[in-house]
XYZ file of C-alpha atoms in Angstrom:
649
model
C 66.167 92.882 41.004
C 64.788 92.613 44.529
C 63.344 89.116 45.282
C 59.647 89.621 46.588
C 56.730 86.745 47.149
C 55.791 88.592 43.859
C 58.197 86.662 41.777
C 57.438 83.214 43.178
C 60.212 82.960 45.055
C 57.883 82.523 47.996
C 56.513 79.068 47.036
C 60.139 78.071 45.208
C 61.444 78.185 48.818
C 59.320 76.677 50.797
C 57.574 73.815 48.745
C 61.462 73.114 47.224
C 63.830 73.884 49.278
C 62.551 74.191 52.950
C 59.842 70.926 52.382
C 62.573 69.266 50.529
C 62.844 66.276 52.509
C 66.627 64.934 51.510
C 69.709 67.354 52.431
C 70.787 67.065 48.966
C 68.991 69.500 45.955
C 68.464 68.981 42.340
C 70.903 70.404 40.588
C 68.093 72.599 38.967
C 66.924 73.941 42.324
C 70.755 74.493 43.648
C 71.605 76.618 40.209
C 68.630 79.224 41.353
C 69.361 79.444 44.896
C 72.748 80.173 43.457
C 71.422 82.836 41.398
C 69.572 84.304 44.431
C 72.971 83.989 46.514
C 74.847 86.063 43.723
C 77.288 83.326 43.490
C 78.169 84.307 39.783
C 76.487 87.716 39.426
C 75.908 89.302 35.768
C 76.066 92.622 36.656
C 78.300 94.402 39.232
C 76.998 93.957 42.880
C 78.151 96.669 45.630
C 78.013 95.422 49.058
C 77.508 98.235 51.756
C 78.108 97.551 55.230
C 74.941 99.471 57.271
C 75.572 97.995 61.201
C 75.415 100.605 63.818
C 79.501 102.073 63.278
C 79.137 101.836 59.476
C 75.736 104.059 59.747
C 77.736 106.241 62.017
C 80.308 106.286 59.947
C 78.066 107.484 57.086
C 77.294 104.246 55.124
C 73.496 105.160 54.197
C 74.834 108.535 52.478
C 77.730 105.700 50.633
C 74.616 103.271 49.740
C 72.459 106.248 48.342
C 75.662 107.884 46.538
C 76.055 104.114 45.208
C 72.867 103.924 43.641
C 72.630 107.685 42.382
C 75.848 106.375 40.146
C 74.731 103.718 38.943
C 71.440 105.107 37.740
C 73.227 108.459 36.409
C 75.792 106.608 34.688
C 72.582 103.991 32.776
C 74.647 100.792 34.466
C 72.922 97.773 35.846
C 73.589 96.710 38.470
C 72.916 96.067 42.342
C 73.459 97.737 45.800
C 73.399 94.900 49.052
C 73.074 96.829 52.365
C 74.922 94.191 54.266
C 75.829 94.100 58.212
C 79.027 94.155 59.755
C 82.425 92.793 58.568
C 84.044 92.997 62.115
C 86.778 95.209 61.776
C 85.292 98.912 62.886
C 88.228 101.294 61.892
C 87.150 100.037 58.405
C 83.449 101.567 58.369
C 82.157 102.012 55.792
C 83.312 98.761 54.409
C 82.606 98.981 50.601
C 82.764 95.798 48.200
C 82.726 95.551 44.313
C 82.373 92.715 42.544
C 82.398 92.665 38.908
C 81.089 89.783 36.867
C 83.783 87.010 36.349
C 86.548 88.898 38.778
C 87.241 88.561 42.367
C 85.457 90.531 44.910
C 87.445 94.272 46.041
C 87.098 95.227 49.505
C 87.485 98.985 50.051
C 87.672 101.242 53.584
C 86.559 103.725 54.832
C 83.963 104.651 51.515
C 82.745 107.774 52.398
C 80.112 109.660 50.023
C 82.305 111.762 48.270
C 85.146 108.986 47.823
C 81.624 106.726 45.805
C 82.508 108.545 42.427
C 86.512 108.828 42.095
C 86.374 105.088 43.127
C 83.515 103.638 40.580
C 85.462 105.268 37.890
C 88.784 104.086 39.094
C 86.909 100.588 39.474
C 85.570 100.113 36.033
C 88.126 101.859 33.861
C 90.699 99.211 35.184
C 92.738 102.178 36.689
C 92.421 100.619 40.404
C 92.632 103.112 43.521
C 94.563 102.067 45.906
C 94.090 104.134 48.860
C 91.299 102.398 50.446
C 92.069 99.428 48.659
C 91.967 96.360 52.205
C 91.766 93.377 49.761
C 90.024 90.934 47.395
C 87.954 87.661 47.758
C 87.082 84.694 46.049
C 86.384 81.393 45.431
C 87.542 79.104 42.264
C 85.981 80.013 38.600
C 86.489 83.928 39.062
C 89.742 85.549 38.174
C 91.537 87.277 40.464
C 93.002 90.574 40.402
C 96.845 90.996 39.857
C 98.813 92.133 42.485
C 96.451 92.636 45.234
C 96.436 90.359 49.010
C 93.618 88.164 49.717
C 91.160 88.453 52.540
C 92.592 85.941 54.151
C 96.208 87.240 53.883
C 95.411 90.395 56.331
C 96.456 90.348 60.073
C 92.874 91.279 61.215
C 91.347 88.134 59.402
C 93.948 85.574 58.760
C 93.705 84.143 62.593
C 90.517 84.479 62.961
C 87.803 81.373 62.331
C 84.257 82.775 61.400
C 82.014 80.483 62.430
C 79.437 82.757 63.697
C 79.878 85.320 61.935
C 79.905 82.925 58.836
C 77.257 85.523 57.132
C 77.671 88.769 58.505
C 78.456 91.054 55.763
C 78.135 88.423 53.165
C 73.993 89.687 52.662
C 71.029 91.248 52.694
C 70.162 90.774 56.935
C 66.570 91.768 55.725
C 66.289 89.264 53.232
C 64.647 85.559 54.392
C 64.845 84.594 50.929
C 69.013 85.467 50.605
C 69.048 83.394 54.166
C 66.987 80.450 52.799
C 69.221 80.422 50.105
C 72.544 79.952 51.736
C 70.757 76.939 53.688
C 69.007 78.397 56.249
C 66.068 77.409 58.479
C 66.771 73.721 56.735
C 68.250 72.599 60.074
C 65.122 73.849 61.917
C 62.588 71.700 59.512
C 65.038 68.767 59.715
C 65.366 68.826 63.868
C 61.559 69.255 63.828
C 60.634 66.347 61.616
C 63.314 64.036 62.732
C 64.156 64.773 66.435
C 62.151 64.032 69.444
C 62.807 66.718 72.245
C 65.399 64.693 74.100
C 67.605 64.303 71.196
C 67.795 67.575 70.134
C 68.667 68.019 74.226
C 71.232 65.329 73.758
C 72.615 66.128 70.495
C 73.611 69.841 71.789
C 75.120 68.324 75.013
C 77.875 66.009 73.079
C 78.764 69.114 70.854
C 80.201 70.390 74.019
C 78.364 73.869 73.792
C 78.597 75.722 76.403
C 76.873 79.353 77.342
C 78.600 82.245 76.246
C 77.242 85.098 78.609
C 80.391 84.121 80.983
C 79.213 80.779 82.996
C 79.820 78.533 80.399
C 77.696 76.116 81.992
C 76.860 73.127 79.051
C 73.627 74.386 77.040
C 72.493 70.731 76.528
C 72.330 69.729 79.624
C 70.629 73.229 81.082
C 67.809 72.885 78.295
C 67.407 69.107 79.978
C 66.198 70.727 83.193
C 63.857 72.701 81.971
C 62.400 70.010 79.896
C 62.642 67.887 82.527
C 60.427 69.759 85.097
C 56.966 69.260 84.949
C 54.924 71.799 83.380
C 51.993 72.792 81.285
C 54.100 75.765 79.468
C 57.908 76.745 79.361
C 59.745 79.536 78.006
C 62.441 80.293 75.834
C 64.367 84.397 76.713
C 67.092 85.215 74.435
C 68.989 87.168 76.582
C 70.289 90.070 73.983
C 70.779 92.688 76.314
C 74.383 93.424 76.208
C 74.999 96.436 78.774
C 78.157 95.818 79.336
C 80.360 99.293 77.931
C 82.605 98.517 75.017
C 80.250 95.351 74.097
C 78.706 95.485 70.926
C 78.831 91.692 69.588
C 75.122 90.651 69.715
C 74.338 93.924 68.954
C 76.094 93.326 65.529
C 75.187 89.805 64.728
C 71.371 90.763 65.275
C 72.323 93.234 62.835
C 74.065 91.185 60.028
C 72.223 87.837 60.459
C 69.701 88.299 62.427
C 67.515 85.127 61.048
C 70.264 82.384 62.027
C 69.653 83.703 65.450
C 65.993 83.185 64.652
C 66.692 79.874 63.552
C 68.313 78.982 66.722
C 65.658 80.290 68.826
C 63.430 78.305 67.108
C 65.600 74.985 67.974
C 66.185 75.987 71.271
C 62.433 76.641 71.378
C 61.422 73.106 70.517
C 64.432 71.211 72.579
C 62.650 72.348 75.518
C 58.834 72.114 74.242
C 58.605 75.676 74.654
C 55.644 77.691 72.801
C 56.929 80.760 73.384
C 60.018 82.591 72.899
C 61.272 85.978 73.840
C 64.393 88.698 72.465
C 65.023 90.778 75.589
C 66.762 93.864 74.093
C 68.349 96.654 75.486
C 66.605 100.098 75.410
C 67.795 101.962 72.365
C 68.754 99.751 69.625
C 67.187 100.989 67.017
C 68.508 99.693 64.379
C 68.693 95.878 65.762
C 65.415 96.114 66.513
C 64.353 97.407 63.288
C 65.954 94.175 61.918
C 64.325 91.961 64.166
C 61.369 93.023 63.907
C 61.416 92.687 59.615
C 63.149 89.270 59.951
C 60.007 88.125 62.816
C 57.842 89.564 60.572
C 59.167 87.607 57.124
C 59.823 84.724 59.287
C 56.138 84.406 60.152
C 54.861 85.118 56.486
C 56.891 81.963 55.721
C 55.258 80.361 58.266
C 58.583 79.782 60.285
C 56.955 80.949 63.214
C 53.533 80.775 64.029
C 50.827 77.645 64.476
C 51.334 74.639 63.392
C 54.545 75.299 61.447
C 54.977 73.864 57.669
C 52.986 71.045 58.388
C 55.066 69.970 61.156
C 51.993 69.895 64.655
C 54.867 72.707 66.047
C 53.089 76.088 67.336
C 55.924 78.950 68.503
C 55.406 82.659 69.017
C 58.411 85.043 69.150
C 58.222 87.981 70.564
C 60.502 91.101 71.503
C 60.970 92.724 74.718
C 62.910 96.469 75.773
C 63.728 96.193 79.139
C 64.302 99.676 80.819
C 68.142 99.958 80.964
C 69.160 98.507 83.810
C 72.589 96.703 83.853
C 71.109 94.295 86.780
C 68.535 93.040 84.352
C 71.760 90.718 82.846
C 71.474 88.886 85.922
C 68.916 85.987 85.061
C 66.264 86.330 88.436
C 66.344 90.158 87.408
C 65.748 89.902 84.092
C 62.945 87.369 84.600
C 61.306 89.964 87.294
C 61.402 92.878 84.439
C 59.906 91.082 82.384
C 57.425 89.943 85.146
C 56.423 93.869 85.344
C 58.277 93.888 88.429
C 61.527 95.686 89.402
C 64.815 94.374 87.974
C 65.964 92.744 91.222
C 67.984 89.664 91.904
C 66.089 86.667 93.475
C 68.082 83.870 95.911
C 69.048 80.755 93.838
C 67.803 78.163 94.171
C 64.765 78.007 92.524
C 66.631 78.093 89.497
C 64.736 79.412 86.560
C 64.939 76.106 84.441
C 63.032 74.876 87.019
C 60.880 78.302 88.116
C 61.302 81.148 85.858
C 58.158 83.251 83.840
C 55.298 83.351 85.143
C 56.277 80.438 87.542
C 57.197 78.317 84.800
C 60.503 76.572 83.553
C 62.599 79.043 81.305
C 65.743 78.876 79.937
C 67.819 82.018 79.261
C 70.536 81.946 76.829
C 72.353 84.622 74.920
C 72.522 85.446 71.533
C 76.037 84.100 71.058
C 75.028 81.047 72.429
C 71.962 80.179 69.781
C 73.748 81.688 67.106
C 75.701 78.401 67.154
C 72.636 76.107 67.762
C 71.563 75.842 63.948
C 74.882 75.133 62.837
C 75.159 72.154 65.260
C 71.954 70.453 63.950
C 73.028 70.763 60.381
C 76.541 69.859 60.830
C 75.926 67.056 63.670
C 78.145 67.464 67.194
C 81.278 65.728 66.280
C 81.649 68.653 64.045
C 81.144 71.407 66.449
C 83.516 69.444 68.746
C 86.425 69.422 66.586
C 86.767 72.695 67.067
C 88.208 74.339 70.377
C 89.921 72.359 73.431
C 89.376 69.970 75.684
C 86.945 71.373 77.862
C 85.934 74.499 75.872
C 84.367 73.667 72.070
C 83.821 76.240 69.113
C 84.535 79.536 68.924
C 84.748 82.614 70.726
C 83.133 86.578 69.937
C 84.847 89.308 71.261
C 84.136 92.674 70.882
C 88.367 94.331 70.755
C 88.521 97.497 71.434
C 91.106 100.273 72.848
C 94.673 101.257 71.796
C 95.347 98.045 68.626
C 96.008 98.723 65.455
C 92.693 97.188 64.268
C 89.965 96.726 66.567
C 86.372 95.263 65.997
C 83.947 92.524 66.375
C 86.638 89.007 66.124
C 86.038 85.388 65.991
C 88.592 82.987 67.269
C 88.473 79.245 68.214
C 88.583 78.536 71.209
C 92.346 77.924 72.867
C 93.238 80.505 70.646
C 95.860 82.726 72.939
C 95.479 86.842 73.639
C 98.869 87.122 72.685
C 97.935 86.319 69.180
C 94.461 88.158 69.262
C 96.743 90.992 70.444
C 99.378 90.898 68.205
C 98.338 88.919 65.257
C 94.674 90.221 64.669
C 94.689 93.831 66.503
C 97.970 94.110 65.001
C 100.046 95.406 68.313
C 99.618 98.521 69.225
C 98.929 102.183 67.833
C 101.371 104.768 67.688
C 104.300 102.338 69.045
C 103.075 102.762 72.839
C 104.112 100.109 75.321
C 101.624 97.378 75.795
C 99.962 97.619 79.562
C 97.276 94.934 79.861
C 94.386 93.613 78.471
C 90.986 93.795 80.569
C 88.289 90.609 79.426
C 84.877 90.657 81.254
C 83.604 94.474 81.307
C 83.041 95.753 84.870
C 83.303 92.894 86.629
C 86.136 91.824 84.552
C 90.125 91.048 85.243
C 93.305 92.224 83.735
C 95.243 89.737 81.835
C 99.161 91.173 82.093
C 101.882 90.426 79.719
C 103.208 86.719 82.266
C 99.687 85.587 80.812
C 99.106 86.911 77.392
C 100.245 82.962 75.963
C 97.077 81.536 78.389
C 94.352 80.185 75.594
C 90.600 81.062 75.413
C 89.358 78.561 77.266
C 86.469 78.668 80.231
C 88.180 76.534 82.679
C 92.259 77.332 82.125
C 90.980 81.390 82.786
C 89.172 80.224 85.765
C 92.010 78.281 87.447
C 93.738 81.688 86.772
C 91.320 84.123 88.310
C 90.058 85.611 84.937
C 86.655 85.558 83.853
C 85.841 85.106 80.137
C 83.056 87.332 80.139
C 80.450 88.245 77.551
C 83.276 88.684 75.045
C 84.620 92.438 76.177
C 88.036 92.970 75.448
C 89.737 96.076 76.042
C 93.792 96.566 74.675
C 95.401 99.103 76.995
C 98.625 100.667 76.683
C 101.012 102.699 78.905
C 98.939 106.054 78.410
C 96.039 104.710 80.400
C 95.978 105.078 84.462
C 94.569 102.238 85.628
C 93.473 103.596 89.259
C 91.242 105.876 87.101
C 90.282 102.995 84.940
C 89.520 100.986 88.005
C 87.550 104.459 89.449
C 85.526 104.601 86.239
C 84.578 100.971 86.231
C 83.187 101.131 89.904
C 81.480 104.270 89.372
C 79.346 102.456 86.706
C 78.517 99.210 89.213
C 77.766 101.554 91.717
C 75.308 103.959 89.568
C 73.858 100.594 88.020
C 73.437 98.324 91.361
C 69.732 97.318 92.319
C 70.510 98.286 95.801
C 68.319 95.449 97.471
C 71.647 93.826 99.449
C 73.695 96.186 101.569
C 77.185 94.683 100.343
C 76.339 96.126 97.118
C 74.709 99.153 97.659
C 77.008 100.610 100.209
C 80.002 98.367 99.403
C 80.385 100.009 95.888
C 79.639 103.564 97.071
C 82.534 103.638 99.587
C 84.808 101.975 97.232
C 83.719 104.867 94.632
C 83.852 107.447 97.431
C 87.839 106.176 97.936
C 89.258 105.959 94.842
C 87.528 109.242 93.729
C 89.963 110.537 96.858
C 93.186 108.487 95.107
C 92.835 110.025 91.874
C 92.429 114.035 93.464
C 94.577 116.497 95.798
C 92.569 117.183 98.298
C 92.217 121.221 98.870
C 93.132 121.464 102.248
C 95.095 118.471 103.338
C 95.586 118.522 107.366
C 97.072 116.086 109.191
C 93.260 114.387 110.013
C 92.699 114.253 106.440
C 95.426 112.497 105.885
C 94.752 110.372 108.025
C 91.166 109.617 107.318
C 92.286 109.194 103.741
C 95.006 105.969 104.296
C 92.029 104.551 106.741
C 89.688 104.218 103.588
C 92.424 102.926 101.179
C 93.493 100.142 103.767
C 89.803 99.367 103.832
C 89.718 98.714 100.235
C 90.601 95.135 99.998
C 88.192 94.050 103.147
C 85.108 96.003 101.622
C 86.221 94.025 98.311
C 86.389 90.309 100.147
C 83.101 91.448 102.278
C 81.097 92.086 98.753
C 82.519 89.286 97.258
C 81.284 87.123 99.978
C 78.211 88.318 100.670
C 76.803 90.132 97.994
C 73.244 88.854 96.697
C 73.954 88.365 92.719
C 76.265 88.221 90.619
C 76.955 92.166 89.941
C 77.628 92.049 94.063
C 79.867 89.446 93.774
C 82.170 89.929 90.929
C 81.909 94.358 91.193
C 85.427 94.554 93.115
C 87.042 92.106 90.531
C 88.356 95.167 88.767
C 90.213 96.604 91.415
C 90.785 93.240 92.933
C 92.847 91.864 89.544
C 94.342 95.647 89.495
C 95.631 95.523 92.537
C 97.350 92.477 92.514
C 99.007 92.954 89.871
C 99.824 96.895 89.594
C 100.058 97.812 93.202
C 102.923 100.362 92.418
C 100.568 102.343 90.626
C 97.880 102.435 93.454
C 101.244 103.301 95.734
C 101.949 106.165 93.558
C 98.629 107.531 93.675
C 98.232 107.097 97.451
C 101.618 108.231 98.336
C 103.664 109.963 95.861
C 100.415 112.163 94.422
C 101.488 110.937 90.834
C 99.744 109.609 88.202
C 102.493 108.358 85.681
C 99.707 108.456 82.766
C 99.575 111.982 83.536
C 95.544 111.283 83.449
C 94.138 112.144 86.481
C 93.298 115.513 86.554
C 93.719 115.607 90.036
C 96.611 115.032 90.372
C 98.572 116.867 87.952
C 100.078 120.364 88.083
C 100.597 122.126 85.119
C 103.012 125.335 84.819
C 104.614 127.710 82.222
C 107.878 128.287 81.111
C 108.744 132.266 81.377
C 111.641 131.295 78.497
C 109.448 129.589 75.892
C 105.686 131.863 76.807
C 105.175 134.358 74.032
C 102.289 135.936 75.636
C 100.638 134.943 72.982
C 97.117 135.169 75.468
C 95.574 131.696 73.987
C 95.753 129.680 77.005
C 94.523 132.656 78.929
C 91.377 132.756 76.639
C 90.619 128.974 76.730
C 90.715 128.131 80.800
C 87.493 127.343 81.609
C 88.481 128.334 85.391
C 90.200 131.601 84.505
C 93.669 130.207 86.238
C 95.844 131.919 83.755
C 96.874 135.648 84.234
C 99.594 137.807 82.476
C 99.862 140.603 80.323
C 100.004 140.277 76.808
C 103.063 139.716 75.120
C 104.599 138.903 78.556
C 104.951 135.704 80.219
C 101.930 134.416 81.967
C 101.696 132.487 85.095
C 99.063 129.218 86.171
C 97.292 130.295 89.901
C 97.477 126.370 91.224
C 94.896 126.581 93.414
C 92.501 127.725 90.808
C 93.497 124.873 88.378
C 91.609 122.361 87.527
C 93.768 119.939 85.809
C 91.648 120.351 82.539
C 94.857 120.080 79.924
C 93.413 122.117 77.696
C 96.333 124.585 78.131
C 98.385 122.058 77.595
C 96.826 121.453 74.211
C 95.927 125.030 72.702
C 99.837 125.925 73.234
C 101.779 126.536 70.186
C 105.505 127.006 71.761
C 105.481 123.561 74.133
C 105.495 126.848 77.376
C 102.995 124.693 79.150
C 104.283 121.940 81.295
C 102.888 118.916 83.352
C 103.866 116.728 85.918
């Protein structure tokens, strides 16, 4: 049964578990927030995963199929639309669990698979196919034969600390959150912490931001509560425009009142009244979650004036900003939400000191205050034994490209890639040779195979010239080009830069403009051309330094680290490009030149048929010929030929 404010649960929550004043329950009140967890269920509970890639992936057809069964078949029992799991080749994740027996963890559930699987499932005649795993704790009996959760390579080395609930609930439910101890640490930093401490006590954890700076949290909410003002605010900085970054995106999604919760914290550290989620233009379906969690939140009177009794006033609100990648950049996102034009300001003022409105703001990711809650209830020394030296915690980072398993990962910090890479992504697919691995998004580094045993840690990257990032990490193997990946990467900075500093603006366009003449034959190829063309590449690395130097902000600054990291440590595939004319991925289109084979061609006429250019002539049932000059480089020749006539090089 759905738990409403209908059914009392309302009042059972707040008057005795949020106002309870000791950390420990009665063991009548722990037994029903057990019951609301689904600790022991009494009838079968099916967990759906419903983030973004499981939706895609056709998990609302799996939930509704789900339910249909149930009802069709007279059985009790419950369907949880849950967030994210983490690993994405799974979606949709799909977990049974039967009263008394372990949790099963299926892949890959599609609607039609809801049925055969049920069946299978409560007959005792388990399918295997999809079969990942099962889970438990003590007092449920496990099923024979079949690996733990724990016991596969895409969890076993991973430590979910933030991601602690994702996929473990209802993400729309405040009363499921409540339940598993939530918004307790709020109530207790509120009733027992002066501003200061709360400053203090996130300092000594060792927390530092994880948008990429890493500067300490503590000590940045210190400023701001340290400058004098009449008002300061709190901006959750959930933008995330980075491409192939999706980890706030999928904690809003699958726990989206923790980061509530630490909002509200952060909020109070700083004496701020007013908080605000800046989110990227078209998230639907985090925002949709927000918005019901804000809403519940409030209705519990979480948020709101003079919360549970406590003299505390906070308003959250939520912002889309327009789509701008600048608007990461803190002066830029503080102008768009100004009204003005994302543009980076000089520095200093800093905005802990001058940010909203005039006023002292601090800006912190989602990452960042998903930890904050879990500080407060677990005290710093906890938090701090955890991670290295210099770097505490965890780490989220969205893996993606050519491993085994990719996803949304957790790791502790001084955790190495080479384990991320081949213990929890598995190597990689289709037994290609491992290339690199690129952290940071577009203004990101390559991390080759001499430093694949360096540990996630802020300041050990630094001292090697790799930025951490906002958690991007790309796996790429021998089949990529990395001029082209380098090309792409700059054509996005360029298309997404403010344009207010020269460096920028023109420094990214005439990188673009010279790598888009690497990775392409020019038609006519004189001896000025030529000429012209080695000119621009041996102006590559002193446009690079000059933006580096000079540029305004941060996207100025860091926009040639791509090609920069590339460069050093690939140059022979930049040579080949320049001078040879060769891509060795056989990617650029440019650059390759495809042909037939008179011996093997059929004349067959399906290559002919399928050139978008109309390069391919013959007679049918006779060997047919390429015109070069009318080639594009498409491939698709390549691909629509049955008898292996077409060649590349």
């Amino acid at each position: 049964m759905k738990l409403t404010k209908d059914s009392g649960i309302k009042d059972f929550l707040i008057n005795e578990v949020l106002m309870h004043a000791s950390d420990t329950l009665p063991a009548e009140t722990s037994a029903r927030l057990a019951g609301i967890r689904r600790d022991k269920p009494s009838v079968p509970v099916i967990y759906v995963a419903t983030g973004s890639a499981a939706i895609i992936a056709g998990s609302n057809a799996t939930a509704k199929a789900t339910r249909q069964y149930l009802d069709e078949m007279g059985m009790k029992g419950e369907v949880v639309r849950t967030g994210c799991h983490g690993p994405a080749a799974f979606e949709p994740l799909f977990c049974v669990h039967l009263p008394g027996k372990n949790k099963l963890i299926f892949r890959n559930v599609t609607e039609d698979k809801v049925e055969p699987l049920l069946n299978g499932v409560f007959h005792n005649d388990m399918p295997v196919e999809d079969l990942v795993a099962q889970s438990g704790t003590y007092g449920f009996e496990a099923w024979h034969e079949i690996p733990f959760l724990d016991e596969v390579p895409f969890f076993r080395m991973q430590k979910r600390v933030v991601l602690g609930n994702c996929g473990c609930y209802d993400p729309e439910s405040i009363e499921e959150y409540i339940a598993r101890g939530g918004y307790r640490a709020f109530l207790k930093t509120i009733r027992n912490y002066t501003h200061e401490e709360v400053c203090d006590i996130v300092e000594r954890s060792g927390l530092r931001g994880r948008s990429g700076g890493g500067f300490n949290t503590g000590l940045k909410w210190k400023y701001a509560l340290n400058s004098a003002s009449d008002n300061r605010y709190l901006i959750c900085n959930a933008k995330e425009s980075d491409p192939g970054s999706y980890a706030d995106r999928s904690v809003m999604e699958g726990d989206p009142h923790r980061l509530i919760e630490g909002i509200c914290i952060a909020s109070y550290a700083i004496g701020a009244s007013t908080a605000i989620i800046y989110l990227k233009t078209g998230s639907p379906h985090p925002l949709a979650r927000l918005r019901k969690a804000l809403e519940a939140a409030s209705e519990f009177g979480i948020t709101g004036h003079n919360i549970l009794s406590s003299g505390f006033n906070l308003e959250i609100l939520i912002r889309e900003e327009a789509g701008a990648f600048v608007c990461g950049e803190e002066t830029a996102l503080i102008a768009s939400l100004d009204g003005k034009r994302g543009m980076p300001e000089l520095k200093p003022p800093y905005p802990t000191t001058s940010g909203l409105y005039g006023k002292p703001t601090v800006i912190n990711n989602v990452e960042t205050l998903m930890n904050v809650s879990l500080i407060m209830s677990h005290g710093p020394e906890w938090f701090r034994s955890m991670g290295t030296d210099g770097s505490k915690g965890t780490k989220l980072f969205s893996l993606g490209g050519r491993g085994r398993c990719t996803g949304l990962i957790e790791v502790e910090m001084g955790t190495t890639f080479r384990t991320i890479l081949e213990g929890i992504a598995d190597g990689i697919r289709e037994g290609k040779a491992f290339k690199t691995l690129q952290i940071g998004g577009p203004s990101g580094t390559f991390i080759t195979e001499k430093n694949l045993d360096l540990p996630v840690d802020f300041d050990v990257l630094r001292a090697n010239g790799i930025a951490m990032g906002s958690g991007g990490l790309i796996i790429i193997d021998e089949t990529t080009c990395l001029v082209d990946f380098v090309r792409y990467y700059m054509e996005f900075i360029h298309r997404e830069s403010c344009g207010k500093c020269i460096p920028c603006r023109e420094g990214t366009g005439r990188m673009l403009e010279i790598l888009e003449n690497v990775v392409r034959k020019p038609l006519n190829e004189d001896s000025n051309a030529t000429l012209e063309r080695f000119k621009g590449v041996m102006q590559l690395e002193t446009i690079a330094s000059v933006m580096k130097d000079t540029s305004l902000c941060g996207l100025g600054q860091t926009a040639p680290n791509p090609f920069i990291s590339a460069l050093d440590n690939y140059r022979e595939e930049f040579e080949e490009h320049i001078f040879d004319r060769r891509c060795r991925a056989n990617v650029c289109r440019g650059l390759r030149t495809f042909s037939i084979d008179v011996e093997k061609c059929t004349g067959c006429t399906v290559c002919a048929a399928k050139c978008p250019v109309n390069a391919i002539y013959g007679t049918r049932l006779q060997p047919f010929f390429i015109v070069e000059d009318k080639c594009i480089g498409c491939g698709v020749c390549y691909d629509v030929c049955k008898f292996s006539a077409v060649t590349v090089k």
